[in-house]
Structures are given as C-alpha cells and as structure tokens.
Coordinates of C-alpha atoms in Angstrom, one line a residue:
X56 CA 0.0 0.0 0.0
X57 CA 2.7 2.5 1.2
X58 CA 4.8 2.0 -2.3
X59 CA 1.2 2.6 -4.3
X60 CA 0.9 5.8 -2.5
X61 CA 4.6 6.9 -2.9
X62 CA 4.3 6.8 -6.7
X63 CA 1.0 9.2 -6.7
X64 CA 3.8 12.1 -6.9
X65 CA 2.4 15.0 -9.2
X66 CA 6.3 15.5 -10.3
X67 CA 5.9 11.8 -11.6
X68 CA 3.5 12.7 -14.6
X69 CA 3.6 10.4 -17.3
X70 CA 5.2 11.2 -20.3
X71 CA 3.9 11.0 -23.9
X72 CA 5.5 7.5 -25.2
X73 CA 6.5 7.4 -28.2
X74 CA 5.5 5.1 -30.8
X75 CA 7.3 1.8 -30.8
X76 CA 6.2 1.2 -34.4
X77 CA 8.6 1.7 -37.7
X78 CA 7.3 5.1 -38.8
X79 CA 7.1 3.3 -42.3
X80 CA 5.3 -0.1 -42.6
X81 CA 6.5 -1.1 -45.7
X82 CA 10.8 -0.7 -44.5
X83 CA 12.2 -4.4 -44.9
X84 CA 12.6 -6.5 -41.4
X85 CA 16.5 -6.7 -42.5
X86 CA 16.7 -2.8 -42.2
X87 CA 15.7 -2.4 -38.2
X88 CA 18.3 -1.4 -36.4
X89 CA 18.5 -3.5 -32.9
X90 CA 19.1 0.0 -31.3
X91 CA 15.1 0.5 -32.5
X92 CA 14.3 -3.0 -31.1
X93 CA 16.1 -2.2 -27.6
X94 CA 14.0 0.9 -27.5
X95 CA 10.3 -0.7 -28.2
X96 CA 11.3 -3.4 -25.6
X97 CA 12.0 -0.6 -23.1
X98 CA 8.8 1.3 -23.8
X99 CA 7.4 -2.0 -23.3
X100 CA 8.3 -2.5 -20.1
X101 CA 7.8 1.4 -19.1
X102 CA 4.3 0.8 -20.2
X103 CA 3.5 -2.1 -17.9
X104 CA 5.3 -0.4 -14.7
X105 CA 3.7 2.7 -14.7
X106 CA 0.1 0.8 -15.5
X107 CA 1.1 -0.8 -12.5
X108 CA 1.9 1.6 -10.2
X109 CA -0.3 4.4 -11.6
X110 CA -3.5 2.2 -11.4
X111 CA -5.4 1.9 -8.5
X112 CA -5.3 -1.6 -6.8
X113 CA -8.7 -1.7 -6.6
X114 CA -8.6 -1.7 -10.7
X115 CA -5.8 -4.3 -11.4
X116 CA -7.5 -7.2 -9.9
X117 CA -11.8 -7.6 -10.1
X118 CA -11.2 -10.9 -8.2
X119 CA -9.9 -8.6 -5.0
X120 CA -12.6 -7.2 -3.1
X121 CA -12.3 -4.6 -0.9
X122 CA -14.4 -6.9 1.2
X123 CA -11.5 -9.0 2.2
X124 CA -10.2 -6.7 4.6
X125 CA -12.9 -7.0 7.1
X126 CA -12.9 -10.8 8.3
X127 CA -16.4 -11.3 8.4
X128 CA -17.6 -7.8 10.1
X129 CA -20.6 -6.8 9.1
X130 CA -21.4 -2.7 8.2
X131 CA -24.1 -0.3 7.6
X132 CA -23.4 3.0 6.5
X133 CA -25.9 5.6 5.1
X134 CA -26.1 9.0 3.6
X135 CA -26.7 12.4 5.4
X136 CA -28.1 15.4 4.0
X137 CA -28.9 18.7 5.0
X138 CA -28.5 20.6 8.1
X139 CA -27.3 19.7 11.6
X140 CA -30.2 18.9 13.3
X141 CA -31.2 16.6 10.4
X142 CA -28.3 15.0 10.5
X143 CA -28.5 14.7 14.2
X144 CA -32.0 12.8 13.9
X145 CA -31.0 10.7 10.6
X146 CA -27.8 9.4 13.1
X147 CA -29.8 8.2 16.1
X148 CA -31.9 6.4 13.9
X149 CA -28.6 5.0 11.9
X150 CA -27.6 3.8 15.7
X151 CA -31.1 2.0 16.1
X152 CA -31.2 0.1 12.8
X153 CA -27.5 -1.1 13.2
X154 CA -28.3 -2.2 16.3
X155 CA -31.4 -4.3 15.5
X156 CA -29.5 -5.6 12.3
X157 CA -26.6 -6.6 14.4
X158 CA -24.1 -4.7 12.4
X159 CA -21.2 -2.0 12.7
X160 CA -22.2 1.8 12.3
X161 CA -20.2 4.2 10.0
X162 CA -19.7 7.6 12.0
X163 CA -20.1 10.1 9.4
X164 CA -19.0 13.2 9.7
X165 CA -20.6 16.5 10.0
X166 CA -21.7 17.9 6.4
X167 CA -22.0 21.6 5.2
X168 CA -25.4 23.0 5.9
X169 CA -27.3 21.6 2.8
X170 CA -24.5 20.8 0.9
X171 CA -26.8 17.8 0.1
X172 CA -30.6 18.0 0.1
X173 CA -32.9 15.3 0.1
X174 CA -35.5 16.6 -1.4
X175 CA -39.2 15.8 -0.5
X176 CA -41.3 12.9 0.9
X177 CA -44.4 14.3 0.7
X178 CA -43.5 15.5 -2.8
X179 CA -42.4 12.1 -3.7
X180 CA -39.8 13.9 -5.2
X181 CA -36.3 12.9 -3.7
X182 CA -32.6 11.6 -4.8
X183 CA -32.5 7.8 -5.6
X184 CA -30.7 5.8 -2.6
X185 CA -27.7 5.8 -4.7
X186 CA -27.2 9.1 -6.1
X187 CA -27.7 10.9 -2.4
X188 CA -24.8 8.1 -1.3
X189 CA -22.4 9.1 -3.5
X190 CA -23.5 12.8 -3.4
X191 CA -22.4 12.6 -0.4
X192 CA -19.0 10.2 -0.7
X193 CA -18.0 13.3 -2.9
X194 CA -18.3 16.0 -0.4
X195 CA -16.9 13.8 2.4
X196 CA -13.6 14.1 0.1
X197 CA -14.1 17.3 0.0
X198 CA -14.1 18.0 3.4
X199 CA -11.2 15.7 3.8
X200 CA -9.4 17.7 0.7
X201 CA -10.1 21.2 2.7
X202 CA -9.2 20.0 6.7
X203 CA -12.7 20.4 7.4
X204 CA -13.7 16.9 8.5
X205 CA -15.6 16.5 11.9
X206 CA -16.7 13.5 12.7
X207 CA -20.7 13.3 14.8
X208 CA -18.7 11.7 17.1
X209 CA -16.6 14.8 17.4
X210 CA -19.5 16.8 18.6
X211 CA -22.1 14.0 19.9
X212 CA -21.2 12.0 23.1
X213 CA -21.8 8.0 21.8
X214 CA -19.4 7.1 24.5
X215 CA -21.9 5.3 27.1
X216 CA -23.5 3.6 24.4
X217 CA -20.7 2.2 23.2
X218 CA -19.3 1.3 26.7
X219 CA -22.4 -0.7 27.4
X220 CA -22.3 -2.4 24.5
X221 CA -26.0 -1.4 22.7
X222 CA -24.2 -0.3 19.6
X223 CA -20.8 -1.2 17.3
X224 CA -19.1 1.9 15.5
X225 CA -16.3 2.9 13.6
X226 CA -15.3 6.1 12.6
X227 CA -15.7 6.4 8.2
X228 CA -12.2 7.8 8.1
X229 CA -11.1 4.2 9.3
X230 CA -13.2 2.0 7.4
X231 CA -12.8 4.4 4.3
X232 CA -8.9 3.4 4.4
X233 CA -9.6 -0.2 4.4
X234 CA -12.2 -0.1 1.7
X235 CA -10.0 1.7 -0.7
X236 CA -6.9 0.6 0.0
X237 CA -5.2 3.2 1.5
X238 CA -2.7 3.3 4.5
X239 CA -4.4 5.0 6.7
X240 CA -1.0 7.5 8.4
X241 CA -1.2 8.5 4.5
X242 CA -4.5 9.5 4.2
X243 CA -4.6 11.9 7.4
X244 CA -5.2 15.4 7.0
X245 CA -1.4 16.7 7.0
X246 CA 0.7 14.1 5.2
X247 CA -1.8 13.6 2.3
X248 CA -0.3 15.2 -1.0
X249 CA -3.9 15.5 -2.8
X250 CA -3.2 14.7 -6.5
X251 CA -5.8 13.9 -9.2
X252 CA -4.6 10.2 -9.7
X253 CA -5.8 10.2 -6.0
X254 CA -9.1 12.1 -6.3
X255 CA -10.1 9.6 -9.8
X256 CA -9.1 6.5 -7.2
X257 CA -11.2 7.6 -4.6
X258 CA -14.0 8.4 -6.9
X259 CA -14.1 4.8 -7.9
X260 CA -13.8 3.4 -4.6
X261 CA -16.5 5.9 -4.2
X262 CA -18.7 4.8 -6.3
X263 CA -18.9 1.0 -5.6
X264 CA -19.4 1.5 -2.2
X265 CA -22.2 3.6 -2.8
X266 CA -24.0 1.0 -5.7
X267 CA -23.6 2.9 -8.3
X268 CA -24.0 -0.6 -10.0
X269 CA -26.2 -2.1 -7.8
X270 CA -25.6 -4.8 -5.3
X271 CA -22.4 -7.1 -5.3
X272 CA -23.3 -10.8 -4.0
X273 CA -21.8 -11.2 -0.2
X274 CA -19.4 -7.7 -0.2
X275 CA -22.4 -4.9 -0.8
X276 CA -25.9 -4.8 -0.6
X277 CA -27.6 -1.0 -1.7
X278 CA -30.9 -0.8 -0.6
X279 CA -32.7 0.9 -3.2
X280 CA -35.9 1.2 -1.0
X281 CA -36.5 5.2 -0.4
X282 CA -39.7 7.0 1.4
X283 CA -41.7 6.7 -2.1
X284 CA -42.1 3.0 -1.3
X285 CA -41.2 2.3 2.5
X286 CA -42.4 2.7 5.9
X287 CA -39.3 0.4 8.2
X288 CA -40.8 -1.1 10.8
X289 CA -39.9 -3.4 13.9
X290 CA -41.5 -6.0 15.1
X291 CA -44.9 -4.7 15.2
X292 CA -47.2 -7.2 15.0
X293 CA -48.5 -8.7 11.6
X294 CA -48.7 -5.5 9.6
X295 CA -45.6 -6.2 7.4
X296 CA -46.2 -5.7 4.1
X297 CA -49.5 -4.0 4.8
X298 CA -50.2 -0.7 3.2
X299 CA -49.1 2.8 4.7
X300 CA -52.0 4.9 5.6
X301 CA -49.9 7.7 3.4
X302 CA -50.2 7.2 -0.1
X303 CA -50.0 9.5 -2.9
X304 CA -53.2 10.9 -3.7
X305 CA -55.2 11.2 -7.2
X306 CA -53.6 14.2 -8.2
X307 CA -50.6 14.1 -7.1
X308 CA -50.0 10.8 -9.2
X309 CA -51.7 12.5 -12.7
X310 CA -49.6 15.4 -12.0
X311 CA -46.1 13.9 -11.3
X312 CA -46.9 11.1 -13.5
X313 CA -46.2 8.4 -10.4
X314 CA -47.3 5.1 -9.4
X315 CA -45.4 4.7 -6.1
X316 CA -47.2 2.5 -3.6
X317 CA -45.8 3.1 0.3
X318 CA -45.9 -0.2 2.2
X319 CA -44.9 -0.8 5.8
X320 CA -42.0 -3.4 5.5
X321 CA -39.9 -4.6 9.0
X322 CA -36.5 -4.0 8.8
X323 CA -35.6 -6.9 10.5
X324 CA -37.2 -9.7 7.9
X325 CA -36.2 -7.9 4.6
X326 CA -32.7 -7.0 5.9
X327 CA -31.8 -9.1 8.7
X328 CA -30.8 -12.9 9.0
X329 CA -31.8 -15.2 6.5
X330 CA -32.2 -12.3 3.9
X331 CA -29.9 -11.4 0.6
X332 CA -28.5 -8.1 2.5
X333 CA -27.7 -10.1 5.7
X334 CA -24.6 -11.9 3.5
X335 CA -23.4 -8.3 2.2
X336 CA -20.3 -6.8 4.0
X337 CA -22.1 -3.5 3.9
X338 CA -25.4 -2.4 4.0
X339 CA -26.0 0.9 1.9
X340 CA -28.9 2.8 3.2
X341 CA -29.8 6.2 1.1
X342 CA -31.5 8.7 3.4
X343 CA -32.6 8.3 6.9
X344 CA -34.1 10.9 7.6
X345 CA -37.8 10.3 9.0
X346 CA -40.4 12.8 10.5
X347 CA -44.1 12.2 10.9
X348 CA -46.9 13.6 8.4
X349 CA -50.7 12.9 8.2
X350 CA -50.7 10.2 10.4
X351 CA -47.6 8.1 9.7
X352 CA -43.6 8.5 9.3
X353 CA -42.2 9.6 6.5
X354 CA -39.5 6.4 6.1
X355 CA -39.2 4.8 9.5
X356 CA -41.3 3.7 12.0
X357 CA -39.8 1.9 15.1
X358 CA -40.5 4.1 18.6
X359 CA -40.3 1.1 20.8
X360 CA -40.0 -2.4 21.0
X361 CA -41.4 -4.3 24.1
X362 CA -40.2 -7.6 22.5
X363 CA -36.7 -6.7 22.1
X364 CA -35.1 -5.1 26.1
X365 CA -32.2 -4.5 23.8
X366 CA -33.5 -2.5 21.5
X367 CA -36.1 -1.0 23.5
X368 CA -33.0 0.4 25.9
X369 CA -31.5 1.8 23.1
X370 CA -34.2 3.7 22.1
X371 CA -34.7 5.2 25.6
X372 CA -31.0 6.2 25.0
X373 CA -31.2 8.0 21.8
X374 CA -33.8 10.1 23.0
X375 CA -32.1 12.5 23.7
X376 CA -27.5 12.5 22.9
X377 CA -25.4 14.9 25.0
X378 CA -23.2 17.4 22.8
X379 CA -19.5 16.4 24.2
X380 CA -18.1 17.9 27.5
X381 CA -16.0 20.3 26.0
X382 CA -19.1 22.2 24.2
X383 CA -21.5 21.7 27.5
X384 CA -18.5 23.4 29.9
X385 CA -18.3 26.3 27.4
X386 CA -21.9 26.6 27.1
X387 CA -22.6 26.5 31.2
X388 CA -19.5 29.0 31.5
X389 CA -21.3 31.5 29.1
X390 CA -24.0 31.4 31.3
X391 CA -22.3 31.5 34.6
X392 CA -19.5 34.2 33.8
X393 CA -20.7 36.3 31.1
X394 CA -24.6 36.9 31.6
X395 CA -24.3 36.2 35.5
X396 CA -27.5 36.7 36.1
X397 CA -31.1 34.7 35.2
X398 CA -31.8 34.8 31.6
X399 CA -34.2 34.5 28.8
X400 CA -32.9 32.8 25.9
X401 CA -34.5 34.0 22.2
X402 CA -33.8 31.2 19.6
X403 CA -34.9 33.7 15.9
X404 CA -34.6 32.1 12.9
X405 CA -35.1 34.7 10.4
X406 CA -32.7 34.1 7.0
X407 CA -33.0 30.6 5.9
X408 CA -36.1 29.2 3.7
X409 CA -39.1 29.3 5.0
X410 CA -38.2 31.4 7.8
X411 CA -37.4 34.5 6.0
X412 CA -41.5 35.1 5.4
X413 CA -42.2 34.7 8.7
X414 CA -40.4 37.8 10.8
X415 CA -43.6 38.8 12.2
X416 CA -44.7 36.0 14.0
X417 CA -41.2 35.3 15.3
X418 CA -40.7 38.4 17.0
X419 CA -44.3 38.2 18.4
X420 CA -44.0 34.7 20.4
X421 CA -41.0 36.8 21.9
X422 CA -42.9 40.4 22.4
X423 CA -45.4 38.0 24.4
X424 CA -42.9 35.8 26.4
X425 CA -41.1 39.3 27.6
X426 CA -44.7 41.0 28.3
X427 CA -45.4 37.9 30.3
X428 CA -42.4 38.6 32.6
X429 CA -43.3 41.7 33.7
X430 CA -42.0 44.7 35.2
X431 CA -38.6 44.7 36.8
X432 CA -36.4 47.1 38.5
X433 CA -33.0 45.8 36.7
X434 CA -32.7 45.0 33.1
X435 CA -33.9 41.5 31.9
X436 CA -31.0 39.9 30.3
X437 CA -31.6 38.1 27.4
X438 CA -29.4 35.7 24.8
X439 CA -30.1 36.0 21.3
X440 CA -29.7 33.1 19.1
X441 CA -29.8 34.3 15.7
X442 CA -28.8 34.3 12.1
X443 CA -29.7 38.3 11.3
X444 CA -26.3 40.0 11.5
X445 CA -26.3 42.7 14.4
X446 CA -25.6 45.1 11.5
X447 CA -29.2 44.6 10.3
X448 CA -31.2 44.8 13.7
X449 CA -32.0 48.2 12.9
X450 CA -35.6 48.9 12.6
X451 CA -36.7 45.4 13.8
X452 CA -37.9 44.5 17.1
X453 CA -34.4 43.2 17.8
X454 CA -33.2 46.5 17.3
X455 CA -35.7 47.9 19.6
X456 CA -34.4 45.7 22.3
X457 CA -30.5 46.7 21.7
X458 CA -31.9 50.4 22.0
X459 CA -33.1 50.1 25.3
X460 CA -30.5 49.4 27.6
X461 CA -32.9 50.8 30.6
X462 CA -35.3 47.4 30.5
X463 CA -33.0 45.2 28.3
X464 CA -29.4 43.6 28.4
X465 CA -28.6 41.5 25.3
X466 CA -26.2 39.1 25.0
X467 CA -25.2 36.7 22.2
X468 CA -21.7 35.3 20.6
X469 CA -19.8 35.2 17.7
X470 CA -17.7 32.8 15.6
X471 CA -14.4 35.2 16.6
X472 CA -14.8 35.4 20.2
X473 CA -12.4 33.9 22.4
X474 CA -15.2 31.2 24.1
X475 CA -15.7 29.5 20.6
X476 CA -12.3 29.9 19.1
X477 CA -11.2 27.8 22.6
X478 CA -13.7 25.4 22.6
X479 CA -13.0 24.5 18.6
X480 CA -9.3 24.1 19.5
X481 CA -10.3 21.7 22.7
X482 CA -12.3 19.7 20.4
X483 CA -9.7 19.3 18.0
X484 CA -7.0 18.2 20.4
X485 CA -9.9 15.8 22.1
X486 CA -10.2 14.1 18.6
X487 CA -13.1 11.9 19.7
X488 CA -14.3 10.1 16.7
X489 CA -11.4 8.7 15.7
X490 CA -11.5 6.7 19.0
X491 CA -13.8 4.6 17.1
X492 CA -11.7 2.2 15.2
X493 CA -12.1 -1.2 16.9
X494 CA -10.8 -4.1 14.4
X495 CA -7.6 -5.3 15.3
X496 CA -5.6 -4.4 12.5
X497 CA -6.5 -0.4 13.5
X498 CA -5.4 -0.9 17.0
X499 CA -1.9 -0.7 16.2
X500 CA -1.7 2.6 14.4
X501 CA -4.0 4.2 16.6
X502 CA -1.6 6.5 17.7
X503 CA -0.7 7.7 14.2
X504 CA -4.1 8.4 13.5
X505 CA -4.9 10.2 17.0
X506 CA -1.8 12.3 16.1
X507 CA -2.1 13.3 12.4
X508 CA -6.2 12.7 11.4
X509 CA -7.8 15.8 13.3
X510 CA -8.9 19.0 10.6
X511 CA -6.1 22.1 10.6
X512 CA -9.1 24.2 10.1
X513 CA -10.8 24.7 13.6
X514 CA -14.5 23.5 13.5
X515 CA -17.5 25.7 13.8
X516 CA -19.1 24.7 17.2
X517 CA -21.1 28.6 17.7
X518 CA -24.2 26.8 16.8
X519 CA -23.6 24.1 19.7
X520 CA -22.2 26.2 22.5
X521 CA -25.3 28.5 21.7
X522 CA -27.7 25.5 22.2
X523 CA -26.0 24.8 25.5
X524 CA -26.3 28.4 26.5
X525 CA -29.9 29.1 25.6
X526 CA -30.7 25.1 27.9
X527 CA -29.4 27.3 30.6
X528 CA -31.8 30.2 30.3
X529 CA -33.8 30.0 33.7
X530 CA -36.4 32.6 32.6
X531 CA -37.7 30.6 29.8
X532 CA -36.7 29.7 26.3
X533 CA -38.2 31.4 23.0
X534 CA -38.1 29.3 19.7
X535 CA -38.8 29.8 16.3
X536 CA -41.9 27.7 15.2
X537 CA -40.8 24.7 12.9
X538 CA -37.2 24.9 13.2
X539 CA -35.2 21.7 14.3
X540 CA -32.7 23.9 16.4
X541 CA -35.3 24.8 18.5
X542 CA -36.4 21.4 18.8
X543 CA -33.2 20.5 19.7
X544 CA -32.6 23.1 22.8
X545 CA -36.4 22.2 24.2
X546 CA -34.7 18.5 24.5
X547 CA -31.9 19.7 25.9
X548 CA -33.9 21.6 28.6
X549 CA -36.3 18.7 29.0
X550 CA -33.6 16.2 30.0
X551 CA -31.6 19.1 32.3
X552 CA -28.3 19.5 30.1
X553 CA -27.2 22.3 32.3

C-alpha cells in the first residue's frame, strides 16, 4: 500500500511515449536497427510499470474485493443530507437500525449546511438511494481535501452507548482506508499530497461502495428502498407488508406522472438474517431521515419495542444524545461568567427558507414571552440566538431591544470570540471520533491516526455552544416555530443539560 501511495507524486506525470512502431510499414525486417528493437522493448516494459503503479489496486484485480479486509464484520453506512439537526436525527436512527440488524455503524462526519438536500417525501420527489450516497462520498472528500472533517462523534457524546455495548461503531475515516486501500498514516489530513490520480481512485472506490451498480453478492448490498415506497418497521405485530395509511393521492399521481405504492415493511425480515442483505459486508442505506406527516412516518417507523429489552434500551437512550463535555462546559460557563444573572434565551430564525417570510410571527412569540415577565427594577438579560447580522437589527424589534439598555441587556456570541475559538481548539486536540476504530488491524496505528487525522481548520461549534447556553436560560426559552434547532434546545432543557 505505502509504495502505491509513494508513486501518486504530481512531479511523476507520465510522459507521452512514443511510438514503438517503424514510422514506415513497408521498410524491410532486414533494415531495423537493434538500437530500434532495444527501444520498443524498453517502452514496453515502461508501459506495464507505470500501469502498475499508476493504477489503483482496486482496478488491477476484479477478483480482489475490498471486502477482504474486514474478516467477516458486518457494516451499515448511510447518507446524510442537510442541516445539523437533520443530520443529528438521521444518526440516532442510523444507531437503532444497526443495532437491530446486528451490524457495525459508519460515524459520518458532520456535512456543510445543505451541501446535500434530500428533497421531498411528501412530494415524492427525492434523490435515488444511490445518487444521495455518493452525493455525499464526494463531499466527504471534499471536506477531507479542505481539513474540514468532523466526525458526529466529534460533537455528539456516543461514549456510554458504546461502553455498554447497545451499539458497534467505527469512525468512516477508518473503514474508508480499508475499503480503498489506503494506508491510513497517509490518508490523514497533514501528510496527504492531494493529487488527481488520488481524487479519480477515490472516486471509484466511491462509487462502488455507494452501488452505483447495484448490489455485489456477499461484499455490498444498496438498498434501493426510499420514502416513495417504505415505511421500516420493527416488530410490530403482523402488519408487514400491509399498506401505509400515506399514499399519494389522485392528483398528485396524474400530476407527477407516479405510481409509487408506500408499504410498511420490517427491517428486521427484509434485511436481517436469512435475507440477501444479511450476506453483504455492507449495507447501503440512502437517506434516513424520517419525521411524521398525516398520520404516519415519513421512512421509518420503530418508537419502541417491548419484544426486544435491547432495543427498546437503546431507544430510551437516543432520545435525547449529549453534545461532548467540551461544548457543554463552554456553554454553562457563558451562562455563569458572562450573563451572571437569570436569563431569557430567544432562539430567531429569520434568514434561511421558509423562515425568512415569517419575521412577524417570530418576534411576536418573543414580544409576548417578555410582556409575560413583567416589570422589573434591573434589566432582563436576554441571549439571542440568531442568524440576522447585528448590522441589520436596525428597525426590527431586535433592534428595539438593543436600543433600550434601561429594560433590556442582550447578550449573544460570535464565531471570533475567544469562548468558541477555545472550545473549537479543545475539540480538536480531544479528537473523539477517531476513537472509534475497533478491528484489530487499526489498533496498532491508533496512535498515528490520533496524532495526524484531526482538521487544521478549527471547527464551527457557535451553533452548539449557543444551544447549550440558551438550555441554561432559567427565565424561559423562546423558539422559532418549525425549526429543528429549537427542537433540539427544548430537548436539551427537558432532559436538564445544564
């Protein structure tokens, strides 16, 4: 492996061979100078070296599957999309269906705010399974390419689930190395010269793993089963099978020109022993991402499991996943040394999609929550959690707030200030998803990897330390209606983060 990396040298371009044919057909045999017949002999030889060494392993050899490296493991990886809070919900249920299926989670990392997108359920209108997967294989090696990468497990605590044993993980950096071949001190972030030969090599490794061409028998098993035609289930009673009570109506199927049918399958019987995918390697899931509408789930459907204790503890688990003590101690610190004093904390969501119509109603449910607190002979102090610049508070309610510094005291934070910039740098000497690497052949470069894989470029964590902050705020919490970041810090203040 280390040699076939060596030779991916940009100063080691391959030159234009020349010809090792007679420029003239018709020249007698008897003419050919030997000089001529050393030279074709040599190209010859050139030729077959450089194929060698300038061809990706996983190209030379169809009988070698990157399969072989994993001694029987069994994987499921998946792909996420949009922002963090999706991706937050699409990873607990990840967690849940590798547990039930017995198999080893893929920590992703943390993608760009809708650098991929889904699309729509309800719509019926989304990527195909395989398309979203290597949608998003391509920006993982982007983030990789930029020293972006975070890992979930970077920023989500997993460790007392995988201490008591409910779930297997492994970071994707780790099992990314093994799949394509790659040593994985040579991969990290720092030591890594990025050339194309690299980029076309990881494209291909890329795209099997994501099924580009379907299913391969007993290594990888895409499951081309979307929200269009699926409901996952666990055991839950006799209704697999049986039709979803969410089915595209008249209209929509004249309009769109559709024919999907949505059935209610159980993950467990399609997927699980005894089935096709249970002999794959790895298990590619598309989205899975799930959220309920008119009466059902949008792709899965598993909120307990009386049957299964196991399962059933896991999902009392998920519930609710601590951000990592780094981000809670800067959060609780905010509160404690910087505002000093009982809070309200205003989560406003005014910028992105849908939000951007809806201004008025946002800054009403916060008029009426301050109204509600009444009079009071020292200023009420109040974090704001929001994605208007302060440069454009000006003739908004916010601005009305800054103004008067005789009732009000605002508070909020910034990507620059010192809090954040300390709490990225503790995160990246912490380095906790790259913990996750538990085959035996990782063990022994652990240290390598602990040493050269975390990102040069500090994460953004101001969206988590704010979070944390605004589960802190003892004079209530004010949310912007429909958005997943305030569904996120009402779980945090329901299960007492701070």
């Amino acid at each position: 492996m280390r040699a076939m990396m060596n030779v991916l040298n940009p100063n080691r371009a391959m030159a234009t061979r020349p010809s090792p044919w007679p420029s003239n057909s018709k020249r007698p045999s008897s003419l050919r100078s030997p000089l001529l017949s050393l030279t074709f002999l040599f190209c010859l030889f050139l030729f077959f070296l450089s194929y060698y060494f300038l061809t990706p392993k996983s190209l030379l050899s169809k009988s070698s599957s990157p399969c072989n490296s994993f001694h029987g493991q069994k994987f499921l990886w998946y792909a996420p999309h949009s922002g963090f809070s999706n991706q937050l919900s699409e990873f607990k249920n990840a967690l849940l269906i590798s547990a039930i299926l017995n198999r080893t989670l893929l920590i992703p990392p943390i993608l760009d705010h809708h650098a991929v997108a889904l699309g729509s359920c309800p719509k019926f209108r989304v990527l195909e399974p395989n398309q979203i997967r290597f949608t998003v294989w391509d920006h993982v090696v982007d983030l990789i390419r930029t020293k972006r990468y975070v890992s979930m497990a970077d920023i989500i605590d997993i460790s007392s689930l995988v201490s008591s044993s409910l779930v297997r993980v492994i970071d994707f950096r780790i099992f990314a190395s093994l799949w394509c071949n790659l040593d994985i001190d040579s991969t990290c972030f720092h030591e890594l010269d990025w050339q194309y030969s690299l980029f076309d090599s990881l494209k291909q490794c890329g795209s099997f793993l994501s099924g580009l061409d379907g299913s391969v028998a007993k290594c990888l098993y895409a499951v081309d089963e979307d929200c269009r035609t699926t409901v996952w289930t666990y055991q839950n009673g006799n209704e697999d099978g049986a039709l979803d009570s969410f089915q595209p109506d008249d209209q929509l199927k004249r309009k769109k020109k559709i024919s999907y049918v949505r059935r209610r399958r159980d993950v467990y019987k399609h997927l699980g022993p005894g089935s096709e995918a249970d002999s794959a390697t790895v298990l590619a899931f598309g989205s899975l991402f799930t959220a309920p509408y008119k009466g059902s789930e949008s792709y899965i459907d598993i909120h307990e499991s009386p049957r299964d204790q196991r399962v059933q503890n896991l999902i009392d688990k998920i519930e609710f996943l601590p951000f990592v003590p780094e981000i809670v101690s800067a959060g609780k610190k905010f509160a404690r040394e910087t505002i000093q004093a009982p809070f309200l904390c205003a989560q406003l969501r005014l910028l992105d999609g849908q939000f951007k119509n809806h201004w008025k109603t946002t800054f009403m449910g916060l008029k009426q929550k301050i109204e509600s607190l009444g009079e009071s002979l020292h200023p009420i102090h109040i974090f704001v959690m929001t994605d208007l610049p302060e440069a454009n508070w000006t003739g908004s309610y916010l601005g009305d707030l800054a103004e008067d510094s005789r009732r009000f005291k605002l508070f909020f934070l910034k990507e620059s200030d010192q809090l954040v910039v300390q709490t990225s740098k503790r995160l990246v000497e912490g380095n906790h998803g790259m913990s996750y690497g538990f085959l035996p052949e990782i063990r022994d470069v652990d240290s390598k990897v602990t040493k050269h894989c975390g990102p040069s470029n500090l994460p953004d964590v101001l969206l988590y330390v704010e979070e944390t902050i605004c589960s802190c705020a003892s004079l209530g919490f004010v949310g912007t209606s429909g958005s997943t970041i305030a569904e996120s810090i009402e779980l945090m203040r329901k299960f007492g983060v701070c």
